[in-house]
C-alpha atoms as a printed R data frame, in Angstrom:
   type eleno elety resid chain resno       x       y       z
1  ATOM     1    CA   MET     A     1  -0.995 -17.961 -63.044
2  ATOM     2    CA   ASN     A     2   0.232 -14.445 -63.810
3  ATOM     3    CA   ILE     A     3  -2.685 -12.817 -61.962
4  ATOM     4    CA   SER     A     4  -2.017  -9.430 -60.391
5  ATOM     5    CA   HIS     A     5  -5.461  -7.801 -60.040
6  ATOM     6    CA   PHE     A     6  -8.631  -8.790 -58.198
7  ATOM     7    CA   GLN     A     7 -10.736  -8.747 -61.378
8  ATOM     8    CA   GLN     A     8  -8.264 -11.099 -63.088
9  ATOM     9    CA   ALA     A     9  -8.542 -13.490 -60.132
10 ATOM    10    CA   ALA     A    10 -12.343 -13.359 -60.206
11 ATOM    11    CA   ASP     A    11 -12.372 -14.008 -63.959
12 ATOM    12    CA   PHE     A    12  -9.965 -16.927 -63.535
13 ATOM    13    CA   VAL     A    13 -12.096 -18.563 -60.832
14 ATOM    14    CA   LYS     A    14 -15.256 -17.951 -62.872
15 ATOM    15    CA   GLN     A    15 -13.906 -19.902 -65.867
16 ATOM    16    CA   LEU     A    16 -12.954 -22.957 -63.791
17 ATOM    17    CA   PRO     A    17 -15.242 -25.926 -64.454
18 ATOM    18    CA   TYR     A    18 -17.861 -27.063 -61.958
19 ATOM    19    CA   GLY     A    19 -16.688 -29.895 -59.743
20 ATOM    20    CA   ARG     A    20 -16.597 -30.998 -56.131
21 ATOM    21    CA   ASN     A    21 -13.348 -30.301 -54.315
22 ATOM    22    CA   LEU     A    22 -11.354 -32.986 -52.528
23 ATOM    23    CA   ASP     A    23 -10.926 -30.811 -49.418
24 ATOM    24    CA   LYS     A    24 -14.081 -28.748 -48.863
25 ATOM    25    CA   GLU     A    25 -12.543 -26.992 -45.831
26 ATOM    26    CA   ASN     A    26  -9.616 -25.569 -47.833
27 ATOM    27    CA   LEU     A    27 -10.572 -22.786 -50.261
28 ATOM    28    CA   VAL     A    28  -7.232 -23.099 -52.049
29 ATOM    29    CA   SER     A    29  -8.367 -26.547 -53.216
30 ATOM    30    CA   VAL     A    30 -10.434 -24.714 -55.859
31 ATOM    31    CA   LEU     A    31  -7.101 -23.723 -57.405
32 ATOM    32    CA   SER     A    32  -5.233 -26.979 -56.783
33 ATOM    33    CA   ASP     A    33  -8.151 -29.121 -58.027
34 ATOM    34    CA   GLY     A    34  -8.780 -26.811 -60.994
35 ATOM    35    CA   CYS     A    35 -12.529 -26.798 -60.317
36 ATOM    36    CA   GLY     A    36 -15.096 -25.870 -57.705
37 ATOM    37    CA   THR     A    37 -18.741 -25.738 -56.793
38 ATOM    38    CA   CYS     A    38 -20.639 -22.460 -56.875
39 ATOM    39    CA   SER     A    39 -20.223 -22.240 -53.095
40 ATOM    40    CA   SER     A    40 -16.485 -22.905 -53.024
41 ATOM    41    CA   LYS     A    41 -15.771 -20.531 -55.913
42 ATOM    42    CA   HIS     A    42 -17.812 -17.731 -54.317
43 ATOM    43    CA   ALA     A    43 -16.170 -18.310 -50.927
44 ATOM    44    CA   LEU     A    44 -12.712 -18.127 -52.512
45 ATOM    45    CA   ILE     A    45 -13.553 -14.866 -54.283
46 ATOM    46    CA   LYS     A    46 -14.959 -13.438 -51.022
47 ATOM    47    CA   GLN     A    47 -11.757 -14.403 -49.175
48 ATOM    48    CA   LEU     A    48  -9.686 -12.702 -51.884
49 ATOM    49    CA   ALA     A    49 -11.865  -9.601 -51.483
50 ATOM    50    CA   ILE     A    50 -11.284  -9.599 -47.708
51 ATOM    51    CA   GLU     A    51  -7.529  -9.991 -48.144
52 ATOM    52    CA   ASN     A    52  -7.494  -7.091 -50.629
53 ATOM    53    CA   GLN     A    53  -9.687  -4.778 -48.518
54 ATOM    54    CA   PHE     A    54 -12.695  -4.851 -50.883
55 ATOM    55    CA   GLU     A    55 -15.199  -4.493 -48.048
56 ATOM    56    CA   SER     A    56 -18.077  -3.639 -50.376
57 ATOM    57    CA   LEU     A    57 -18.182  -7.156 -51.882
58 ATOM    58    CA   LYS     A    58 -20.843  -9.221 -50.098
59 ATOM    59    CA   LEU     A    59 -21.239 -12.990 -50.022
60 ATOM    60    CA   CYS     A    60 -24.951 -13.879 -50.054
61 ATOM    61    CA   MET     A    61 -26.734 -17.188 -49.858
62 ATOM    62    CA   GLY     A    62 -29.785 -18.245 -51.835
63 ATOM    63    CA   LEU     A    63 -31.928 -21.273 -51.118
64 ATOM    64    CA   PHE     A    64 -33.847 -23.036 -53.870
65 ATOM    65    CA   LYS     A    65 -36.337 -25.860 -53.538
66 ATOM    66    CA   MET     A    66 -35.543 -28.448 -56.195
67 ATOM    67    CA   ASN     A    67 -36.720 -31.816 -57.416
68 ATOM    68    CA   ARG     A    68 -35.235 -34.275 -59.929
69 ATOM    69    CA   SER     A    69 -36.500 -32.307 -62.926
70 ATOM    70    CA   GLY     A    70 -35.348 -28.880 -61.731
71 ATOM    71    CA   LEU     A    71 -36.449 -25.918 -59.713
72 ATOM    72    CA   TYR     A    72 -39.790 -25.427 -58.077
73 ATOM    73    CA   PHE     A    73 -41.112 -21.937 -58.554
74 ATOM    74    CA   PHE     A    74 -43.203 -20.431 -55.788
75 ATOM    75    CA   ASP     A    75 -46.351 -18.402 -56.418
């Protein structure tokens, strides 16, 4: 893949198309499948950050209430 910097890796993962991975437990499947969900892509980037001692990068979770037509917005 000719990737040698964290930012290059993040950019590469970002451009991968959305798709469900065959093995949800294996983050490397994002690379082998050539796609990933938002969750799997973010988890892979976080793992790369950990392995490269980028402690300041945080993985956060957001919850959204949705229906068939889209998001519900709360008042």
